[in-house]
């Protein structure tokens, strides 16, 4: 568990929920769909199907694992970077492949064009939202780590000042004891007492 301030549960739960839904959704409609039904789609470009297939599998596993890491707040900066890279790379690749290779907005019927195009744009929008949400939690985790580091430095400096003051105080006590000892020894000098006795005689 990372030390410092932990993000609110609502923020962590939101990114976990959205990341999990998107991972499962894209895994089914992109990864599994084209892996099992590659030959059935004869209208789409082969390169577009390959990009969607690969990006679907690549996006699913890292995003799902990183979303769970964000939920339990284990290495949140690493998890946020994984989510941002997955959304940026896989999301951009999928959007280009679906719009240019599948020609979603140029289907034979207007209903198919609207349905396919809107679905792809909605997925891209959710991936963009997830990217910025992960960026927000990354900044929060970095800020928490920097505050924790400064607090540790302050404690070390306080301990150093306290130990320096204790050493100075001990030296002053030793000097004071030495001076008192010299004064006491001078006050009880036996030769001075003997001279006083001779003078009285």
mmCIF file of N, CA, C and O in Angstrom, residues 14-15 18-19 22-23 25-26 59 63 80 82-95 119-137:
data_model
loop_
_atom_site.group_PDB
_atom_site.id
_atom_site.type_symbol
_atom_site.label_atom_id
_atom_site.label_comp_id
_atom_site.label_asym_id
_atom_site.label_seq_id
_atom_site.Cartn_x
_atom_site.Cartn_y
_atom_site.Cartn_z
ATOM 1 N N UNK A 14 -14.945 4.529 -9.563
ATOM 2 C CA UNK A 14 -15.370 4.965 -10.893
ATOM 3 C C UNK A 14 -14.406 4.475 -11.963
ATOM 4 O O UNK A 14 -14.840 3.938 -12.990
ATOM 5 N N UNK A 15 -13.119 4.624 -11.724
ATOM 6 C CA UNK A 15 -12.161 4.183 -12.731
ATOM 7 C C UNK A 15 -12.118 2.663 -12.821
ATOM 8 O O UNK A 15 -11.912 2.095 -13.897
ATOM 9 N N UNK A 18 -15.486 1.664 -14.799
ATOM 10 C CA UNK A 18 -15.419 1.998 -16.221
ATOM 11 C C UNK A 18 -14.353 1.168 -16.933
ATOM 12 O O UNK A 18 -14.577 0.684 -18.052
ATOM 13 N N UNK A 19 -13.203 0.988 -16.287
ATOM 14 C CA UNK A 19 -12.157 0.183 -16.901
ATOM 15 C C UNK A 19 -12.559 -1.268 -17.079
ATOM 16 O O UNK A 19 -12.250 -1.895 -18.108
ATOM 17 N N UNK A 22 -15.317 -1.457 -19.966
ATOM 18 C CA UNK A 22 -14.709 -1.277 -21.279
ATOM 19 C C UNK A 22 -13.841 -2.474 -21.670
ATOM 20 O O UNK A 22 -13.833 -2.891 -22.833
ATOM 21 N N UNK A 23 -13.108 -3.020 -20.709
ATOM 22 C CA UNK A 23 -12.244 -4.166 -21.014
ATOM 23 C C UNK A 23 -13.055 -5.368 -21.470
ATOM 24 O O UNK A 23 -12.728 -6.007 -22.492
ATOM 25 N N UNK A 25 -16.183 -5.363 -22.608
ATOM 26 C CA UNK A 25 -16.914 -5.005 -23.827
ATOM 27 C C UNK A 25 -16.024 -5.132 -25.066
ATOM 28 O O UNK A 25 -16.383 -5.784 -26.060
ATOM 29 N N UNK A 26 -14.847 -4.515 -25.017
ATOM 30 C CA UNK A 26 -13.951 -4.542 -26.173
ATOM 31 C C UNK A 26 -13.375 -5.946 -26.387
ATOM 32 O O UNK A 26 -13.142 -6.367 -27.533
ATOM 33 N N UNK A 59 -5.821 -4.164 -25.156
ATOM 34 C CA UNK A 59 -6.477 -3.223 -24.254
ATOM 35 C C UNK A 59 -7.074 -3.921 -23.040
ATOM 36 O O UNK A 59 -7.064 -3.366 -21.933
ATOM 37 N N UNK A 63 -5.646 -3.044 -18.902
ATOM 38 C CA UNK A 63 -6.604 -2.103 -18.328
ATOM 39 C C UNK A 63 -7.354 -2.726 -17.153
ATOM 40 O O UNK A 63 -7.590 -2.067 -16.131
ATOM 41 N N UNK A 80 -1.931 3.974 -13.283
ATOM 42 C CA UNK A 80 -2.464 5.080 -14.082
ATOM 43 C C UNK A 80 -1.750 5.190 -15.428
ATOM 44 O O UNK A 80 -2.384 5.436 -16.459
ATOM 45 N N UNK A 82 -0.352 2.724 -17.089
ATOM 46 C CA UNK A 82 -0.804 1.597 -17.916
ATOM 47 C C UNK A 82 -2.158 1.906 -18.552
ATOM 48 O O UNK A 82 -2.376 1.664 -19.745
ATOM 49 N N UNK A 83 -3.070 2.445 -17.759
ATOM 50 C CA UNK A 83 -4.400 2.773 -18.282
ATOM 51 C C UNK A 83 -4.314 3.856 -19.358
ATOM 52 O O UNK A 83 -4.960 3.771 -20.410
ATOM 53 N N UNK A 84 -3.512 4.883 -19.109
ATOM 54 C CA UNK A 84 -3.397 5.971 -20.082
ATOM 55 C C UNK A 84 -2.800 5.487 -21.399
ATOM 56 O O UNK A 84 -3.282 5.849 -22.482
ATOM 57 N N UNK A 85 -1.756 4.672 -21.328
ATOM 58 C CA UNK A 85 -1.147 4.159 -22.555
ATOM 59 C C UNK A 85 -2.102 3.235 -23.308
ATOM 60 O O UNK A 85 -2.182 3.279 -24.549
ATOM 61 N N UNK A 86 -2.826 2.397 -22.575
ATOM 62 C CA UNK A 86 -3.777 1.489 -23.221
ATOM 63 C C UNK A 86 -4.881 2.264 -23.926
ATOM 64 O O UNK A 86 -5.240 1.957 -25.073
ATOM 65 N N UNK A 87 -5.414 3.263 -23.254
ATOM 66 C CA UNK A 87 -6.488 4.053 -23.859
ATOM 67 C C UNK A 87 -5.985 4.853 -25.054
ATOM 68 O O UNK A 87 -6.669 4.958 -26.081
ATOM 69 N N UNK A 88 -4.793 5.411 -24.935
ATOM 70 C CA UNK A 88 -4.275 6.250 -26.014
ATOM 71 C C UNK A 88 -3.923 5.431 -27.245
ATOM 72 O O UNK A 88 -4.374 5.732 -28.362
ATOM 73 N N UNK A 89 -3.135 4.377 -27.053
ATOM 74 C CA UNK A 89 -2.661 3.597 -28.202
ATOM 75 C C UNK A 89 -3.783 2.749 -28.799
ATOM 76 O O UNK A 89 -4.073 2.820 -30.002
ATOM 77 N N UNK A 90 -4.412 1.941 -27.950
ATOM 78 C CA UNK A 90 -5.461 1.050 -28.462
ATOM 79 C C UNK A 90 -6.695 1.818 -28.892
ATOM 80 O O UNK A 90 -7.345 1.452 -29.891
ATOM 81 N N UNK A 91 -7.041 2.864 -28.148
ATOM 82 C CA UNK A 91 -8.214 3.649 -28.521
ATOM 83 C C UNK A 91 -8.049 4.351 -29.853
ATOM 84 O O UNK A 91 -8.959 4.339 -30.701
ATOM 85 N N UNK A 92 -6.888 4.975 -30.067
ATOM 86 C CA UNK A 92 -6.642 5.654 -31.350
ATOM 87 C C UNK A 92 -6.585 4.655 -32.502
ATOM 88 O O UNK A 92 -7.132 4.908 -33.588
ATOM 89 N N UNK A 93 -5.932 3.518 -32.277
ATOM 90 C CA UNK A 93 -5.845 2.500 -33.344
ATOM 91 C C UNK A 93 -7.230 1.974 -33.710
ATOM 92 O O UNK A 93 -7.559 1.816 -34.894
ATOM 93 N N UNK A 94 -8.040 1.711 -32.687
ATOM 94 C CA UNK A 94 -9.382 1.180 -32.960
ATOM 95 C C UNK A 94 -10.247 2.197 -33.697
ATOM 96 O O UNK A 94 -10.995 1.834 -34.613
ATOM 97 N N UNK A 95 -10.170 3.445 -33.302
ATOM 98 C CA UNK A 95 -11.001 4.464 -33.931
ATOM 99 C C UNK A 95 -10.635 4.640 -35.402
ATOM 100 O O UNK A 95 -11.520 4.727 -36.273
ATOM 101 N N UNK A 119 -21.646 3.655 -32.075
ATOM 102 C CA UNK A 119 -21.037 2.739 -31.100
ATOM 103 C C UNK A 119 -19.534 2.942 -31.017
ATOM 104 O O UNK A 119 -18.963 3.016 -29.911
ATOM 105 N N UNK A 120 -18.881 3.064 -32.145
ATOM 106 C CA UNK A 120 -17.433 3.246 -32.153
ATOM 107 C C UNK A 120 -17.034 4.596 -31.569
ATOM 108 O O UNK A 120 -16.041 4.702 -30.837
ATOM 109 N N UNK A 121 -17.783 5.630 -31.879
ATOM 110 C CA UNK A 121 -17.492 6.949 -31.318
ATOM 111 C C UNK A 121 -17.731 6.952 -29.802
ATOM 112 O O UNK A 121 -16.970 7.551 -29.037
ATOM 113 N N UNK A 122 -18.778 6.263 -29.345
ATOM 114 C CA UNK A 122 -19.054 6.182 -27.912
ATOM 115 C C UNK A 122 -17.928 5.447 -27.174
ATOM 116 O O UNK A 122 -17.510 5.866 -26.087
ATOM 117 N N UNK A 123 -17.427 4.366 -27.754
ATOM 118 C CA UNK A 123 -16.314 3.641 -27.130
ATOM 119 C C UNK A 123 -15.077 4.528 -27.064
ATOM 120 O O UNK A 123 -14.368 4.568 -26.045
ATOM 121 N N UNK A 124 -14.805 5.255 -28.144
ATOM 122 C CA UNK A 124 -13.659 6.165 -28.144
ATOM 123 C C UNK A 124 -13.821 7.260 -27.091
ATOM 124 O O UNK A 124 -12.857 7.642 -26.406
ATOM 125 N N UNK A 125 -15.045 7.767 -26.939
ATOM 126 C CA UNK A 125 -15.282 8.778 -25.916
ATOM 127 C C UNK A 125 -15.087 8.247 -24.502
ATOM 128 O O UNK A 125 -14.521 8.931 -23.641
ATOM 129 N N UNK A 126 -15.541 7.025 -24.248
ATOM 130 C CA UNK A 126 -15.336 6.424 -22.929
ATOM 131 C C UNK A 126 -13.859 6.160 -22.657
ATOM 132 O O UNK A 126 -13.386 6.332 -21.524
ATOM 133 N N UNK A 127 -13.125 5.743 -23.675
ATOM 134 C CA UNK A 127 -11.689 5.552 -23.496
ATOM 135 C C UNK A 127 -10.982 6.872 -23.219
ATOM 136 O O UNK A 127 -10.053 6.927 -22.398
ATOM 137 N N UNK A 128 -11.421 7.931 -23.872
ATOM 138 C CA UNK A 128 -10.840 9.248 -23.616
ATOM 139 C C UNK A 128 -11.147 9.712 -22.187
ATOM 140 O O UNK A 128 -10.276 10.263 -21.496
ATOM 141 N N UNK A 129 -12.370 9.480 -21.742
ATOM 142 C CA UNK A 129 -12.737 9.834 -20.369
ATOM 143 C C UNK A 129 -11.907 9.034 -19.367
ATOM 144 O O UNK A 129 -11.433 9.570 -18.358
ATOM 145 N N UNK A 130 -11.716 7.746 -19.635
ATOM 146 C CA UNK A 130 -10.910 6.909 -18.752
ATOM 147 C C UNK A 130 -9.472 7.382 -18.712
ATOM 148 O O UNK A 130 -8.814 7.349 -17.655
ATOM 149 N N UNK A 131 -8.957 7.835 -19.847
ATOM 150 C CA UNK A 131 -7.582 8.348 -19.894
ATOM 151 C C UNK A 131 -7.419 9.562 -18.988
ATOM 152 O O UNK A 131 -6.467 9.638 -18.197
ATOM 153 N N UNK A 132 -8.328 10.525 -19.087
ATOM 154 C CA UNK A 132 -8.221 11.729 -18.263
ATOM 155 C C UNK A 132 -8.489 11.426 -16.786
ATOM 156 O O UNK A 132 -7.905 12.066 -15.900
ATOM 157 N N UNK A 133 -9.344 10.463 -16.513
ATOM 158 C CA UNK A 133 -9.586 10.070 -15.130
ATOM 159 C C UNK A 133 -8.332 9.436 -14.525
ATOM 160 O O UNK A 133 -7.978 9.697 -13.365
ATOM 161 N N UNK A 134 -7.646 8.613 -15.306
ATOM 162 C CA UNK A 134 -6.394 8.028 -14.829
ATOM 163 C C UNK A 134 -5.321 9.097 -14.651
ATOM 164 O O UNK A 134 -4.512 9.033 -13.706
ATOM 165 N N UNK A 135 -5.301 10.097 -15.518
ATOM 166 C CA UNK A 135 -4.350 11.195 -15.385
ATOM 167 C C UNK A 135 -4.602 11.972 -14.096
ATOM 168 O O UNK A 135 -3.656 12.379 -13.401
ATOM 169 N N UNK A 136 -5.860 12.166 -13.751
ATOM 170 C CA UNK A 136 -6.205 12.863 -12.510
ATOM 171 C C UNK A 136 -5.702 12.095 -11.281
ATOM 172 O O UNK A 136 -5.098 12.690 -10.372
ATOM 173 N N UNK A 137 -5.906 10.792 -11.267
ATOM 174 C CA UNK A 137 -5.440 10.000 -10.130
ATOM 175 C C UNK A 137 -3.920 9.883 -10.120
ATOM 176 O O UNK A 137 -3.321 9.757 -9.044
#
